[in-house]
Amino acid sequence: MDSEIPGKKEKIAASDADVAAKMEAFRLMIREAAEKFGKVDRSETIRLISHLDADGLSSAAVVIKTLLRENRKYCLSVVPQLTEDVAVQLAAEGYNHYIFTDLGTGQFSILKKHLAAAGKTVFVLDHHHVQGEYQAENIVHVNPHLAGIESSREISGAGVAYLFSKALNEKNKDLAHLALIGAIGDMQEDCGFSGLNKEILQDAKAAGALKVITGLRLFGVQTKPLHKVLEYSSEFPIPGITGSESAAIQFLLQLGINPKDGNSWRKLTDLSDEDLVRLATGVVLQRIGVESPEAIIGPVYILKQEADGSPLRDAREFATLLNACGRLGKASVGIGACLGNTKLKEEALQVLGDYKQQISNSLSWYEKTLKLNGSSEKKSITLENGFVIINAEDNIMPTMIGTLASIVAKSSSFNPGTFVLSLARAEDNFTKISLRLAGEKSVKGEFNLMEILTAIAEKVGGQAGGHHEAAGAIIRTEKEEEFIAAAKHHLAEKRIEEKLTP
Ligand code: C5P
Ligand code: ZN
């Protein structure tokens, strides 16, 4: 019994109080930022800068809707990363007030040097890890880490933007679902939300924008034939079925579920409750032997405002669509979709199609290069015990290189714990880098990829950032070779070091 362990209750009480104190500190930080922003003259045009991933676009949508409700003018830029050059350009513009969403924390010293020093007022609404400097005159810095909230799953950039927006005007509670789309985009949803995301979920439900049902957590359930959904189930693999259309059809027939209705293929949404239960049980049984076989069943987030049968009804698909828009240079289309513009939603669906094509092209290049690797002088892919380095140069878009690294890391071609480092050329003689780790959750907790990549990138004067589970960096292209040499050394060492740690 708890009461028999001396001191245990007090410890729990202390830790609860600790969490509450951190939350209160964060809420105060948000309230103060909102108050300060409320005092900005309404004739000022607000310069908004956001990150180009799904979280960044959701953040931008939240802030734009908020500014419009306040009758404020804005000017938006979406950037893949906030480099010093970008900060210099922004500082040269005639605006007085800047809001950075889903970025800024990792580039705080750059903002201080170029914007704050030039007398600009800056609001940073971010959730990335703090690196070095974090306070300066003229910069209002809102980040849960500054209040001691350390978890990388608690809140997204869009979540921080949403809390700020709600503090400005309670009416903005109807934007809560956008904060959750951002969180999903940043992989913060893990069979449910935790921490502040959980509170935001309550707001989204209360606003009537979102409902949660329990179901199979597979992509395409709203739109694709059932057997196709099973065939493409790469995020939650079903051994013997994922990757094979005929096996998927056979599997359904064995379960007594007819994949067809007359001449047309059935969708998951067409199944009876009885069939759904049979399918769910069958899928979980087929996954025995995989880590957490039941994880394929869980909460599914339905965006109630989206039409029945639209892929956008599933919040996870909405997040993918935003990623597609950001990575293919159509950020404004994604933001328009978030804001409910019907025409832009249609366009966004087309961009999603193009994105899938880009992914397929990237994978073809990777597979072809892997086969040819070693037959030419220069190796584009380095395979070593504990790590893989993929140098795509100009063969893959810099905005797609992170997606490739994620897919390769998830593909089970490498042992759990293998680092997947990828590089691709960006504009202006920069090279974009991404780092991921192969394997499932249990391995991932052991490493902080942001720290690892920062250590390597700093050796060649680059800049890195991100999270424990996904990190990115930018270096000068002329430093590529030096970077790869440093990475080989560092990753090999890291691997051994971690292995030796009991
Ligand atoms: O681009 P990629 O998907 O690899 O980025 C992974 C993470 O690293 C993201 O959270 C991104 O914001 C961050 N990142 C960063 N600085 C960079 C590139 C990426 O903080 N130069
Ligand atoms: Zn984010």
PDB file of N, CA and C in Angstrom, residues 14 24 65 74 78 81 158 176-177 250 271 274 310 328 397 422 448 461 467 488:
ATOM      1  N   ALA A  14       4.525  16.621  -3.990  1.00  0.00           N
ATOM      2  CA  ALA A  14       5.508  17.638  -4.383  1.00  0.00           C
ATOM      3  C   ALA A  14       5.609  17.703  -5.900  1.00  0.00           C
ATOM      4  N   GLU A  24       1.531  27.062 -14.326  1.00  0.00           N
ATOM      5  CA  GLU A  24       1.138  28.424 -13.978  1.00  0.00           C
ATOM      6  C   GLU A  24       2.156  29.419 -14.542  1.00  0.00           C
ATOM      7  N   LYS A  65      -5.763  34.043 -38.443  1.00  0.00           N
ATOM      8  CA  LYS A  65      -7.196  34.168 -38.077  1.00  0.00           C
ATOM      9  C   LYS A  65      -7.347  35.118 -36.883  1.00  0.00           C
ATOM     10  N   TYR A  74      -1.467  41.986 -41.762  1.00  0.00           N
ATOM     11  CA  TYR A  74      -0.278  41.167 -41.552  1.00  0.00           C
ATOM     12  C   TYR A  74       0.439  40.933 -42.875  1.00  0.00           C
ATOM     13  N   VAL A  78       6.829  32.141 -45.048  1.00  0.00           N
ATOM     14  CA  VAL A  78       7.036  30.800 -44.502  1.00  0.00           C
ATOM     15  C   VAL A  78       8.430  30.369 -44.939  1.00  0.00           C
ATOM     16  N   GLN A  81      13.990  27.339 -42.868  1.00  0.00           N
ATOM     17  CA  GLN A  81      14.720  27.588 -41.626  1.00  0.00           C
ATOM     18  C   GLN A  81      15.064  29.066 -41.508  1.00  0.00           C
ATOM     19  N   ALA A 158       1.980  25.242 -32.970  1.00  0.00           N
ATOM     20  CA  ALA A 158       0.603  25.706 -33.185  1.00  0.00           C
ATOM     21  C   ALA A 158      -0.142  25.766 -31.853  1.00  0.00           C
ATOM     22  N   ALA A 176      -8.799  25.627 -31.865  1.00  0.00           N
ATOM     23  CA  ALA A 176      -8.047  24.600 -31.123  1.00  0.00           C
ATOM     24  C   ALA A 176      -7.677  23.395 -31.996  1.00  0.00           C
ATOM     25  N   HIS A 177      -8.584  23.025 -32.907  1.00  0.00           N
ATOM     26  CA  HIS A 177      -8.281  21.844 -33.743  1.00  0.00           C
ATOM     27  C   HIS A 177      -7.028  22.054 -34.593  1.00  0.00           C
ATOM     28  N   GLN A 250      -7.068 -11.451 -49.621  1.00  0.00           N
ATOM     29  CA  GLN A 250      -7.178 -12.794 -49.050  1.00  0.00           C
ATOM     30  C   GLN A 250      -7.492 -12.730 -47.547  1.00  0.00           C
ATOM     31  N   LEU A 271     -18.239  -0.580 -43.592  1.00  0.00           N
ATOM     32  CA  LEU A 271     -18.401  -1.838 -42.856  1.00  0.00           C
ATOM     33  C   LEU A 271     -19.423  -1.725 -41.734  1.00  0.00           C
ATOM     34  N   GLU A 274     -20.256  -5.062 -36.727  1.00  0.00           N
ATOM     35  CA  GLU A 274     -19.799  -6.441 -36.510  1.00  0.00           C
ATOM     36  C   GLU A 274     -18.524  -6.713 -37.332  1.00  0.00           C
ATOM     37  N   SER A 310     -14.241  13.075 -47.334  1.00  0.00           N
ATOM     38  CA  SER A 310     -13.070  13.873 -47.697  1.00  0.00           C
ATOM     39  C   SER A 310     -11.877  13.380 -46.889  1.00  0.00           C
ATOM     40  N   LEU A 328       6.367  21.366 -50.756  1.00  0.00           N
ATOM     41  CA  LEU A 328       6.372  21.602 -52.203  1.00  0.00           C
ATOM     42  C   LEU A 328       6.170  23.081 -52.544  1.00  0.00           C
ATOM     43  N   MET A 397      14.831  16.990 -53.392  1.00  0.00           N
ATOM     44  CA  MET A 397      14.587  18.366 -52.935  1.00  0.00           C
ATOM     45  C   MET A 397      14.997  18.500 -51.464  1.00  0.00           C
ATOM     46  N   SER A 422      20.752  12.206 -43.564  1.00  0.00           N
ATOM     47  CA  SER A 422      20.587  12.460 -44.995  1.00  0.00           C
ATOM     48  C   SER A 422      20.925  13.909 -45.326  1.00  0.00           C
ATOM     49  N   ASN A 448      19.179  11.821 -27.931  1.00  0.00           N
ATOM     50  CA  ASN A 448      18.648  13.140 -28.233  1.00  0.00           C
ATOM     51  C   ASN A 448      19.280  13.564 -29.563  1.00  0.00           C
ATOM     52  N   GLY A 461      30.635  24.822 -38.600  1.00  0.00           N
ATOM     53  CA  GLY A 461      30.015  26.152 -38.618  1.00  0.00           C
ATOM     54  C   GLY A 461      28.558  26.138 -39.046  1.00  0.00           C
ATOM     55  N   HIS A 467      14.240  18.245 -32.371  1.00  0.00           N
ATOM     56  CA  HIS A 467      13.736  17.565 -31.182  1.00  0.00           C
ATOM     57  C   HIS A 467      14.563  16.301 -30.914  1.00  0.00           C
ATOM     58  N   LYS A 488      30.702  10.704 -39.348  1.00  0.00           N
ATOM     59  CA  LYS A 488      31.125   9.292 -39.239  1.00  0.00           C
ATOM     60  C   LYS A 488      31.784   9.055 -37.891  1.00  0.00           C
TER      61      LYS A 488
END
